[in-house]
XYZ file of C-alpha atoms in Angstrom:
307
model
C 136.680 15.579 97.843
C 137.122 17.067 94.363
C 140.456 16.495 92.618
C 142.052 18.094 89.754
C 142.010 15.922 86.683
C 141.472 18.160 83.689
C 142.299 21.490 82.009
C 139.613 22.993 79.850
C 141.096 25.448 77.309
C 139.091 27.849 75.584
C 141.330 29.019 72.549
C 141.033 32.324 71.136
C 137.805 33.827 72.449
C 136.788 36.951 70.628
C 134.998 39.250 72.707
C 133.168 42.391 71.479
C 132.738 45.542 73.800
C 133.858 44.264 77.028
C 134.249 46.642 79.976
C 137.418 48.401 79.743
C 136.945 50.402 83.052
C 138.251 47.999 85.610
C 138.078 50.191 88.846
C 138.022 53.904 89.719
C 141.875 54.607 88.822
C 142.655 51.678 86.191
C 141.239 51.095 82.663
C 142.070 49.234 79.664
C 142.284 45.523 80.027
C 139.120 44.253 82.004
C 138.972 43.267 85.449
C 139.938 40.008 86.492
C 136.725 39.357 88.259
C 134.996 39.750 84.824
C 136.587 36.466 83.628
C 136.192 34.702 87.016
C 132.516 35.789 87.376
C 132.048 34.119 83.651
C 133.517 30.925 84.841
C 131.761 30.832 87.666
C 128.544 31.162 86.024
C 129.461 28.886 83.441
C 129.997 26.317 86.290
C 126.885 26.881 87.558
C 125.207 25.781 83.899
C 127.060 22.325 83.954
C 124.740 19.612 83.243
C 126.395 16.097 84.534
C 125.193 13.039 86.468
C 128.741 13.414 88.532
C 129.698 16.660 90.145
C 132.257 18.644 87.942
C 133.663 21.887 89.036
C 135.570 24.561 87.494
C 138.087 26.377 89.588
C 141.277 28.402 88.998
C 141.702 30.294 85.577
C 144.626 31.318 83.654
C 144.297 34.369 81.683
C 146.195 34.481 78.326
C 145.709 37.659 75.813
C 146.581 37.681 72.455
C 145.109 41.104 71.569
C 143.439 44.085 73.466
C 141.908 46.676 71.405
C 140.936 49.629 73.708
C 138.331 51.534 71.900
C 140.170 54.999 72.487
C 141.515 57.909 69.984
C 143.062 61.072 70.134
C 143.007 64.077 67.794
C 146.946 64.278 67.955
C 149.937 63.038 69.479
C 150.296 65.259 72.336
C 146.586 64.999 73.387
C 145.081 62.928 75.887
C 143.178 59.575 74.909
C 139.389 59.747 75.031
C 137.087 56.785 74.981
C 134.861 56.117 71.635
C 131.501 56.718 72.979
C 128.212 55.381 71.436
C 124.853 56.872 71.266
C 121.846 54.818 71.848
C 118.936 54.383 69.292
C 116.217 56.960 69.204
C 113.552 56.802 71.851
C 109.932 55.854 70.676
C 109.278 59.436 70.486
C 111.994 59.978 67.788
C 114.120 62.019 70.384
C 117.918 61.306 70.559
C 119.102 59.502 73.559
C 122.041 60.684 75.695
C 125.556 59.294 75.222
C 126.387 56.707 77.659
C 129.894 57.399 79.088
C 131.440 53.924 78.919
C 134.897 52.231 78.114
C 134.898 49.634 75.675
C 137.338 46.836 74.513
C 137.503 44.148 71.860
C 139.726 41.435 72.968
C 141.068 37.931 71.777
C 142.060 35.844 74.971
C 142.524 32.388 75.699
C 140.946 30.790 79.157
C 142.776 27.872 80.669
C 140.479 26.474 83.428
C 141.194 23.785 86.265
C 138.408 21.031 86.108
C 138.198 19.324 89.195
C 135.675 16.002 89.483
C 134.793 13.771 92.461
C 134.556 10.658 90.933
C 137.756 9.353 88.924
C 135.802 8.051 86.233
C 134.142 11.213 85.254
C 135.016 12.434 81.887
C 137.344 9.151 81.445
C 135.087 8.128 78.231
C 135.889 9.792 74.849
C 132.116 10.269 74.344
C 131.779 12.096 77.671
C 134.690 14.200 76.972
C 133.117 15.368 73.605
C 129.778 15.864 75.131
C 131.389 17.979 78.011
C 133.502 20.151 75.462
C 130.496 20.802 73.136
C 128.244 21.752 76.182
C 130.843 24.130 77.415
C 131.524 25.826 74.363
C 127.590 26.300 73.779
C 127.140 27.621 77.119
C 129.977 30.155 77.078
C 128.241 31.454 73.675
C 125.063 32.182 75.539
C 126.640 34.445 78.352
C 128.922 37.607 78.360
C 132.480 37.840 79.555
C 133.455 41.010 81.332
C 130.268 42.638 79.974
C 131.299 41.635 76.338
C 129.546 39.555 73.862
C 131.605 36.357 72.813
C 131.561 36.315 69.049
C 133.609 33.338 68.285
C 135.753 30.787 69.985
C 138.195 29.084 67.681
C 138.369 25.624 69.604
C 137.938 24.058 72.996
C 139.982 21.344 74.271
C 140.413 19.155 77.306
C 143.908 18.293 78.747
C 144.732 15.656 81.387
C 146.310 17.313 84.331
C 148.596 14.444 84.282
C 150.315 15.188 81.015
C 153.249 17.557 80.487
C 152.730 21.174 81.111
C 154.919 21.894 78.216
C 151.803 20.662 75.843
C 149.439 23.401 77.907
C 152.019 26.112 77.582
C 152.558 25.714 73.872
C 148.644 25.641 73.309
C 148.776 29.252 74.741
C 151.522 30.447 72.216
C 151.515 33.416 71.187
C 150.100 35.304 74.192
C 150.911 37.158 77.197
C 149.725 35.521 80.565
C 148.674 37.978 83.389
C 150.252 36.961 86.813
C 150.490 38.768 90.014
C 153.548 40.564 90.935
C 153.714 41.666 94.733
C 157.421 41.339 94.787
C 157.885 44.145 92.241
C 155.444 46.069 94.050
C 157.337 45.559 97.196
C 160.564 46.384 95.932
C 159.368 49.338 93.976
C 157.765 50.834 97.194
C 160.950 50.258 99.198
C 162.829 52.296 96.405
C 160.298 54.891 96.917
C 160.659 55.021 100.765
C 164.578 55.561 100.213
C 163.543 58.882 98.783
C 160.533 59.953 101.000
C 159.563 57.630 104.026
C 155.965 58.599 103.648
C 155.577 56.754 100.300
C 153.029 53.773 100.176
C 152.076 51.285 97.934
C 149.693 53.249 96.094
C 152.400 55.728 95.209
C 154.162 52.654 93.655
C 151.309 51.783 91.576
C 151.073 55.245 90.310
C 154.690 55.339 89.571
C 154.429 52.606 87.092
C 152.432 54.853 85.075
C 154.772 57.536 84.684
C 157.502 58.434 82.675
C 160.380 60.812 83.825
C 161.963 63.091 81.176
C 165.192 64.489 82.225
C 167.218 67.228 80.231
C 170.685 66.027 79.555
C 172.517 67.991 76.763
C 171.145 70.619 74.601
C 168.090 69.097 72.449
C 168.726 65.896 74.484
C 166.450 64.137 76.907
C 166.553 60.994 78.674
C 163.081 59.183 79.601
C 163.280 56.617 82.354
C 160.601 54.403 84.239
C 160.586 52.858 87.356
C 159.360 49.680 85.201
C 162.745 49.418 83.274
C 164.281 46.055 83.784
C 161.261 44.928 85.747
C 159.285 43.629 82.705
C 155.669 44.437 81.797
C 154.151 45.826 84.809
C 150.366 46.967 85.033
C 148.089 48.140 88.115
C 145.326 45.748 88.908
C 142.106 45.649 90.756
C 142.297 42.679 92.815
C 138.735 42.907 94.872
C 136.987 44.778 97.719
C 137.154 45.167 101.445
C 134.217 46.358 103.594
C 134.265 49.764 104.900
C 130.599 49.763 106.515
C 128.521 47.181 108.841
C 126.627 44.562 107.080
C 123.022 45.939 106.302
C 120.015 43.379 106.283
C 118.319 43.185 103.387
C 116.132 45.934 102.218
C 117.523 48.497 104.657
C 120.169 49.926 102.150
C 118.963 52.733 99.900
C 119.443 52.204 96.242
C 120.756 48.683 96.625
C 120.662 46.633 93.423
C 118.875 43.845 95.273
C 116.575 44.414 98.249
C 116.599 40.394 98.746
C 120.216 40.365 100.059
C 122.279 41.852 102.477
C 124.441 45.104 101.541
C 127.641 46.660 102.444
C 129.861 49.590 101.231
C 132.964 48.437 100.062
C 136.322 50.213 98.579
C 138.575 48.848 96.039
C 141.593 46.759 96.614
C 144.502 47.067 94.383
C 147.744 45.357 93.452
C 150.278 44.779 91.016
C 150.333 42.479 87.881
C 152.740 41.648 85.105
C 152.402 40.104 81.485
C 154.802 37.375 80.715
C 155.175 35.077 78.168
C 154.055 31.687 78.415
C 157.358 29.960 78.244
C 158.471 31.670 81.421
C 155.563 29.699 83.348
C 157.260 26.381 83.264
C 158.497 26.492 86.810
C 155.440 28.002 88.315
C 152.920 27.093 86.156
C 150.261 26.369 88.941
C 150.776 29.913 90.325
C 149.466 31.522 87.025
C 145.835 30.617 88.060
C 143.456 33.157 89.452
C 141.048 32.072 91.973
C 138.468 33.781 94.536
C 139.847 34.108 98.196
C 137.358 35.537 100.892
C 138.674 35.937 104.251
C 138.089 38.215 107.482
C 140.758 40.495 108.900
C 141.690 40.142 112.080
C 142.320 43.757 113.133
C 138.355 45.098 112.795
C 136.583 42.006 111.627
C 135.590 43.541 108.283
C 135.418 41.071 105.490
C 137.861 41.013 102.449
C 136.940 39.835 99.043
C 140.099 39.448 96.743
C 141.238 37.574 93.691
C 144.756 36.357 93.976
C 146.900 33.467 92.701
C 147.581 31.412 95.527
C 147.467 27.677 95.218
C 144.882 25.559 96.814
């Protein structure tokens, strides 16, 4: 059985033109599945005599530059769109509606091995680090191009967590905030018994401007005192039966089974790494696929449950 032996730190990965549209309702920072998918793809490219597995991923953001603009302070933000190169006949191609973001992130990845002696030798460690850095340059992360990686380090899982936390500074780490979502939902239900968790997610994106005295307004938000809350796209839930390969029209692949799904939403929070000292293991995102007991529909979700 694979055991957690190391943490692999990709420090200051600069990503150009990542996908800023994370779901039908959210935009800005890319979907978490974009980062876990990149690490999963990287795991499949590992070249080693002994099995090495990349598991949970901690996401720390140093800079997030969403490519948007607005003509004045009272206008809505609009994505900066790009036009493709000219067609072969010289015609101008249409503008593709897409959201882009430039990122500077650090990814801390759990490294699990079956053989205790794997990566114990310094030469093995350096070869593994170099291999991971080269292969990450050769793929995309959340749809964006990796243009630079400041450094790649391998830390032992037995050493102090303070060293790992300090290596992430300065940044903000994305963690799940289910308790905040529950509390906000309960507050809304005191005003409206029909309020749902979706109403709570929408409320986190709202500012309430209340008139006080003449020419004075008070601005309030449900997020006040709760930290930096953000709605998240956490996965998918099946809403149709599983169709055999080739049966579903316009499917991306006719070689695999297909199914209609809808997005699953939750709430996250950006926290400073120093706040993770007590719950460091809870900051790693992982895949979690299970079956709903009510209707038997499959659910695919990403959360921070520990293995």
